[in-house]
Coordinates of C-alpha atoms in Angstrom, one line a residue:
M1 CA 250.3 69.6 96.8
K2 CA 248.8 66.1 97.2
S3 CA 245.0 66.1 97.1
V4 CA 243.0 64.9 100.1
K5 CA 240.6 62.0 99.7
V6 CA 237.1 62.9 100.8
G7 CA 233.9 60.9 101.5
I8 CA 230.5 62.4 101.8
I9 CA 227.8 61.0 104.2
G10 CA 224.3 62.2 103.3
C11 CA 223.1 62.5 99.7
G12 CA 220.2 64.9 100.1
N13 CA 219.7 68.2 98.2
I14 CA 222.7 70.0 99.6
S15 CA 225.1 67.2 98.6
S16 CA 225.0 68.2 95.0
I17 CA 227.0 71.4 95.5
Y18 CA 229.6 69.6 97.7
C19 CA 230.0 67.0 94.9
Q20 CA 230.7 69.9 92.5
A21 CA 233.4 71.2 94.9
G22 CA 235.3 68.1 94.1
Q23 CA 235.4 69.2 90.5
K24 CA 236.5 72.8 91.3
F25 CA 239.2 72.4 94.0
D26 CA 242.2 70.3 93.0
I27 CA 243.0 69.7 96.7
L28 CA 239.7 67.8 97.1
D29 CA 239.4 64.2 95.7
I30 CA 235.9 63.0 96.4
V31 CA 236.2 59.3 96.2
A32 CA 233.0 58.0 97.8
V33 CA 229.4 58.9 98.9
A34 CA 227.2 57.2 101.4
D35 CA 223.6 57.4 102.6
L36 CA 221.2 55.4 104.7
D37 CA 219.4 54.9 101.3
Y38 CA 222.0 53.1 99.3
D39 CA 220.1 53.8 96.0
R40 CA 220.3 57.5 96.6
A41 CA 224.1 57.3 97.2
K42 CA 224.5 55.2 94.0
A43 CA 222.5 57.8 92.0
R44 CA 224.6 60.7 93.4
A45 CA 227.9 58.8 92.6
E46 CA 226.8 58.1 89.0
E47 CA 225.7 61.8 88.6
Y48 CA 229.0 63.2 89.6
Q49 CA 231.3 60.3 88.5
I50 CA 232.4 59.6 92.0
P51 CA 234.1 56.2 92.1
K52 CA 232.3 54.5 95.0
A53 CA 228.8 54.4 96.5
Y54 CA 229.0 53.0 100.0
T55 CA 227.0 52.2 103.1
V56 CA 227.9 54.6 105.9
E57 CA 229.8 51.7 107.7
E58 CA 231.8 51.0 104.5
L59 CA 232.7 54.6 104.0
L60 CA 234.0 55.0 107.6
A61 CA 236.0 51.8 107.2
D62 CA 237.8 52.9 104.0
P63 CA 241.3 53.7 105.1
T64 CA 242.1 55.9 102.2
I65 CA 239.4 58.5 103.1
E66 CA 240.9 61.4 105.2
I67 CA 238.0 63.8 105.4
V68 CA 234.3 63.0 106.0
I69 CA 231.8 65.6 104.9
N70 CA 228.7 65.1 107.1
L71 CA 225.5 66.3 105.3
T72 CA 223.0 64.4 107.5
I73 CA 220.1 66.0 109.3
P74 CA 221.0 68.1 112.3
K75 CA 219.9 65.5 114.9
A76 CA 222.5 63.1 113.4
H77 CA 225.3 65.6 113.1
A78 CA 227.1 64.7 116.4
E79 CA 226.6 61.0 116.1
V80 CA 228.0 60.8 112.5
C81 CA 230.9 63.3 113.3
I82 CA 231.9 61.3 116.4
A83 CA 231.8 58.0 114.4
A84 CA 234.1 59.6 111.7
L85 CA 236.5 60.9 114.3
E86 CA 236.6 57.5 116.1
A87 CA 237.4 56.0 112.6
G88 CA 240.5 58.4 112.5
K89 CA 239.1 60.8 110.0
H90 CA 238.9 64.6 109.9
V91 CA 235.3 65.8 109.7
Y92 CA 233.5 68.8 108.1
V93 CA 229.8 69.1 109.0
E94 CA 226.9 71.1 107.7
K95 CA 225.4 73.6 110.1
P96 CA 224.8 73.5 113.0
L97 CA 227.8 71.7 114.5
A98 CA 225.5 69.7 116.8
V99 CA 222.1 70.1 118.3
T100 CA 223.3 70.4 121.9
R101 CA 226.3 72.2 123.4
E102 CA 227.3 68.9 125.2
D103 CA 227.5 67.0 121.9
G104 CA 229.4 69.8 120.3
Q105 CA 232.0 69.9 123.1
R106 CA 232.3 66.1 123.0
L107 CA 233.1 65.9 119.4
L108 CA 235.7 68.7 119.7
H109 CA 237.3 66.9 122.7
I110 CA 237.5 63.7 120.7
A111 CA 239.1 65.5 117.7
E112 CA 241.7 67.1 120.0
E113 CA 242.5 63.8 121.7
K114 CA 243.1 62.2 118.3
G115 CA 244.8 65.1 116.6
L116 CA 242.1 65.5 114.0
L117 CA 240.5 68.6 112.6
V118 CA 236.8 69.6 112.7
G119 CA 235.3 72.1 110.3
G120 CA 231.7 73.3 110.0
A121 CA 229.5 75.2 107.7
P122 CA 228.6 77.8 106.8
D123 CA 231.6 78.8 104.7
T124 CA 229.7 81.6 102.9
F125 CA 231.7 84.1 104.9
L126 CA 234.7 83.2 102.7
G127 CA 232.8 84.5 99.6
G128 CA 233.8 87.7 97.8
G129 CA 230.9 89.7 99.2
I130 CA 231.6 89.2 103.0
Q131 CA 235.4 89.2 102.4
T132 CA 235.1 92.6 100.8
C133 CA 233.2 93.8 103.8
R134 CA 235.9 92.4 106.1
K135 CA 238.6 94.3 104.1
I136 CA 236.6 97.6 104.4
I137 CA 236.5 97.1 108.2
D138 CA 240.1 96.0 108.5
D139 CA 241.3 99.0 106.4
G140 CA 239.5 101.3 108.8
V141 CA 237.2 102.8 106.2
I142 CA 234.2 102.9 108.6
G143 CA 236.3 103.5 111.7
E144 CA 235.5 101.8 114.9
V145 CA 232.7 99.3 114.7
I146 CA 230.0 100.2 117.2
G147 CA 227.1 98.1 116.2
A148 CA 225.3 95.8 113.8
T149 CA 221.8 94.6 112.8
A150 CA 220.9 91.3 111.2
F151 CA 217.5 90.2 110.0
M152 CA 216.2 86.9 108.6
L153 CA 212.4 87.2 108.2
H154 CA 210.1 84.9 106.2
S155 CA 207.1 82.7 106.6
G156 CA 208.6 79.3 107.0
H157 CA 209.3 76.2 104.8
E158 CA 206.1 74.3 104.7
S159 CA 204.9 75.9 101.5
W160 CA 207.8 74.8 99.3
H161 CA 210.1 72.2 101.0
P162 CA 209.2 68.6 100.2
D163 CA 209.9 67.4 103.8
P164 CA 209.8 70.5 106.1
A165 CA 209.0 68.9 109.5
F166 CA 212.6 68.9 110.8
F167 CA 212.7 72.7 110.5
Y168 CA 210.2 72.9 113.4
Q169 CA 211.8 70.2 115.5
T170 CA 214.6 70.3 118.1
G171 CA 217.7 71.5 116.2
G172 CA 215.6 73.5 113.8
G173 CA 213.7 76.8 113.9
P174 CA 214.8 80.0 112.3
M175 CA 217.7 80.4 114.7
F176 CA 219.3 77.1 114.1
D177 CA 218.4 76.9 110.4
M178 CA 219.5 80.3 109.2
G179 CA 221.1 81.8 112.3
P180 CA 224.5 80.1 111.6
Y181 CA 224.9 82.2 108.4
Y182 CA 224.2 85.4 110.2
V183 CA 226.1 84.8 113.5
T184 CA 229.1 83.4 111.6
A185 CA 229.2 86.4 109.3
L186 CA 229.0 88.8 112.3
I187 CA 231.9 87.0 114.1
N188 CA 234.0 87.1 110.9
L189 CA 233.3 90.8 110.5
I190 CA 233.4 92.0 114.2
G191 CA 234.9 89.2 116.3
P192 CA 233.7 86.8 119.0
I193 CA 230.7 87.5 121.3
R194 CA 230.8 87.7 125.1
R195 CA 227.2 88.0 126.1
V196 CA 223.7 87.7 124.7
T197 CA 220.1 88.1 125.7
G198 CA 216.9 87.6 123.8
S199 CA 213.1 87.0 123.6
A200 CA 211.6 84.0 121.7
R201 CA 208.1 82.7 121.0
I202 CA 206.2 79.9 119.2
T203 CA 203.6 81.7 117.2
H204 CA 201.8 78.7 115.7
A205 CA 201.8 75.5 117.8
E206 CA 200.9 73.6 114.6
R207 CA 201.8 74.2 110.9
T208 CA 200.1 72.6 107.8
I209 CA 202.3 71.4 105.0
T210 CA 201.1 72.9 101.6
S211 CA 204.0 71.6 99.5
K212 CA 204.1 68.2 97.8
P213 CA 204.4 65.3 98.5
K214 CA 203.1 65.8 102.0
N215 CA 200.4 68.3 101.4
G216 CA 197.9 68.5 104.2
Q217 CA 200.1 66.8 106.9
K218 CA 200.4 68.6 110.2
I219 CA 203.6 69.6 112.0
T220 CA 203.8 70.0 115.7
V221 CA 206.2 73.0 116.4
E222 CA 208.8 72.2 119.1
V223 CA 211.1 75.2 118.9
P224 CA 210.7 79.0 118.9
T225 CA 209.8 80.5 115.5
H226 CA 210.3 84.2 116.2
I227 CA 213.4 85.2 118.1
T228 CA 215.0 88.6 118.8
G229 CA 218.5 88.7 120.3
V230 CA 221.0 91.3 121.5
L231 CA 224.7 90.4 121.1
D232 CA 227.5 92.1 123.0
F233 CA 230.8 91.6 121.2
E234 CA 234.1 91.2 123.0
N235 CA 235.3 94.4 121.3
G236 CA 232.4 96.5 122.7
A237 CA 230.2 96.5 119.6
I238 CA 226.5 95.7 120.1
G239 CA 224.4 93.8 117.6
T240 CA 220.6 93.2 117.2
M241 CA 219.4 90.1 115.4
I242 CA 215.9 88.8 114.5
T243 CA 215.2 85.4 113.0
S244 CA 211.6 84.4 112.1
F245 CA 209.5 81.9 110.4
D246 CA 206.4 83.9 111.3
V247 CA 206.6 86.9 108.9
A248 CA 203.7 86.2 106.6
G249 CA 203.8 89.5 104.7
G250 CA 207.5 89.6 103.9
S251 CA 210.0 92.3 104.9
K252 CA 212.1 95.1 103.4
L253 CA 214.8 95.1 106.1
P254 CA 218.4 94.5 105.1
N255 CA 220.1 91.2 105.8
I256 CA 223.1 92.8 107.8
E257 CA 224.3 96.3 108.4
I258 CA 227.5 97.2 110.2
Y259 CA 227.8 100.6 111.8
G260 CA 231.1 102.4 112.3
S261 CA 232.2 105.7 113.7
K262 CA 233.0 106.8 110.1
G263 CA 230.4 105.1 108.0
T264 CA 228.0 102.1 107.4
I265 CA 228.2 99.0 105.3
I266 CA 225.3 97.1 103.9
V267 CA 226.4 93.5 103.9
P268 CA 225.1 91.1 101.2
D269 CA 222.9 88.1 102.1
P270 CA 225.1 85.8 104.3
N271 CA 223.5 82.8 102.7
T272 CA 225.3 83.7 99.4
F273 CA 228.8 84.3 98.3
G274 CA 228.6 87.5 96.2
G275 CA 227.5 91.1 96.5
P276 CA 226.5 93.8 96.3
V277 CA 228.4 95.6 99.1
L278 CA 227.1 99.1 99.8
L279 CA 229.0 101.8 101.7
R280 CA 228.0 105.2 102.9
K281 CA 230.7 107.3 104.6
H282 CA 229.9 109.9 107.3
G283 CA 228.9 113.2 105.6
S284 CA 227.9 111.5 102.3
Q285 CA 224.3 111.7 101.1
E286 CA 224.7 108.7 98.8
W287 CA 225.4 105.0 99.0
E288 CA 228.2 103.7 96.8
E289 CA 228.6 100.1 95.6
V290 CA 232.0 98.9 96.4
P291 CA 233.7 96.6 93.8
L292 CA 234.4 93.2 95.2
T293 CA 238.0 92.7 96.2
H294 CA 237.8 88.9 96.5
G295 CA 236.8 85.9 94.4
Y296 CA 234.4 83.1 95.3
T297 CA 231.4 85.0 94.3
D298 CA 229.4 82.1 92.8
N299 CA 227.9 79.3 94.8
S300 CA 231.2 78.1 96.3
R301 CA 230.0 75.8 99.1
G302 CA 232.9 73.5 99.8
V303 CA 235.5 76.3 100.0
G304 CA 235.6 75.7 103.8
V305 CA 236.4 72.0 103.2
A306 CA 239.1 73.0 100.7
D307 CA 240.6 75.4 103.2
M308 CA 240.6 72.6 105.8
A309 CA 242.3 70.3 103.3
Y310 CA 245.1 72.8 102.7
A311 CA 245.4 73.1 106.5
I312 CA 245.8 69.3 106.8
R313 CA 248.6 69.3 104.2
S314 CA 250.4 72.5 105.3
G315 CA 249.9 72.4 109.1
R316 CA 248.3 75.9 109.2
S317 CA 245.0 76.6 110.8
H318 CA 241.7 76.6 108.9
R319 CA 239.0 79.3 109.0
A320 CA 235.6 77.5 109.1
N321 CA 236.9 75.5 112.1
G322 CA 235.1 73.6 114.9
H323 CA 235.8 76.3 117.6
L324 CA 234.1 78.9 115.4
A325 CA 231.2 76.5 114.8
F326 CA 230.9 75.7 118.5
H327 CA 230.9 79.4 119.4
V328 CA 228.1 80.0 117.0
L329 CA 226.1 77.1 118.5
D330 CA 226.7 78.5 122.0
V331 CA 225.5 82.0 120.9
M332 CA 222.3 80.5 119.4
H333 CA 221.5 78.4 122.4
G334 CA 222.3 81.4 124.6
I335 CA 219.7 83.6 123.0
H336 CA 217.1 80.9 123.5
D337 CA 218.2 80.3 127.1
A338 CA 218.2 84.0 127.9
S339 CA 214.6 84.3 126.8
A340 CA 213.6 81.2 128.9
S341 CA 215.4 82.4 132.0
N342 CA 214.8 86.2 131.7
T343 CA 218.5 86.9 132.0
H344 CA 221.6 87.7 130.0
Y345 CA 223.7 84.7 129.0
E346 CA 227.5 85.0 129.4
L347 CA 229.2 83.0 126.7
A348 CA 231.1 80.0 128.0
S349 CA 232.9 79.8 124.7
T350 CA 235.0 82.0 122.5
C351 CA 237.0 81.7 119.2
E352 CA 239.5 83.5 117.2
Q353 CA 238.2 85.8 114.5
P354 CA 238.8 84.0 111.3
K355 CA 241.8 85.1 109.3
P356 CA 240.7 87.0 106.1
L357 CA 241.4 85.5 102.7
P358 CA 244.3 87.3 100.9
V359 CA 243.4 89.8 98.2
G360 CA 244.1 88.4 94.7
L361 CA 243.9 84.8 95.7
K362 CA 243.5 82.6 92.6
E363 CA 240.0 81.2 92.3
Y364 CA 239.6 77.7 93.6
T365 CA 243.0 77.5 95.3
L366 CA 243.6 78.4 98.9
D367 CA 247.2 77.3 99.1
E368 CA 248.9 80.4 100.7

């Protein structure tokens, strides 16, 4: 199958693993990188032997590039995605899809008008750990899914990230930073969500950076930093989710648990691709570790782009698609909105539950 030529816009920390994806997946031919800082793009191109370092405008004008991977900051996601679509290119964007629902809807509408595909991170749900959990559920091992819990609790980014301010600005916060991993995993395992409610607060109106190079600088917090949500799934299951940047003392809570009528699964960290997967069946006194049934257990970011590239060539649908990413965006906003309005929020969006990966799929090929 002919490879798909790809250009990357945004050469920050996350770009490294996407550049490596071009060396893993034969379907992906990464031919160019671009950044507002041209020197940074040039350095990334040299590091990974990518043929061209471009300005953003040059990359969008290159007629050979079919997919643009958008790795800019969240506030720029919609603008860059729309520019890529207007240039006639498919686009895959880091999470979240956009900062606002309106921007997310707009870029999906443009893509549909032009017959182009939109994909969105995270693609960690395609990893061996969560795909194994999906198989356990689909095989009926834990019976009917009745509920789930999801927890992402830590103290924030200002102690280690070199430039942490955007985590506390519009488009950031624990819900929009880490929530996409958890909500996407839950939708993959249980299905789409019909209604949410929640409570949210800003605990510290100002945070002090203790990492370098901006040690001592102050951050004004614009978004909630401790959020608890309740999620009603379309199939009747009920989930509880907490995301926080305010837990100073750490937590021993699991990342995700799925509760069924016949047993429980402890799901691995949805920000990773591997295990372990733990299962306890009704009547058992012990947890058992389940051998992983699927590959992609190392850091396989880019697998969602590869899946989209195969979809472009074959005409099939892709899993980490724009409708899934928009439904996740709608859920996250809905929890914030429910807290602000003291109501439930009925989801205006839905999506198809992503198709599971086949068991025994050869590593680094998604050609089904």
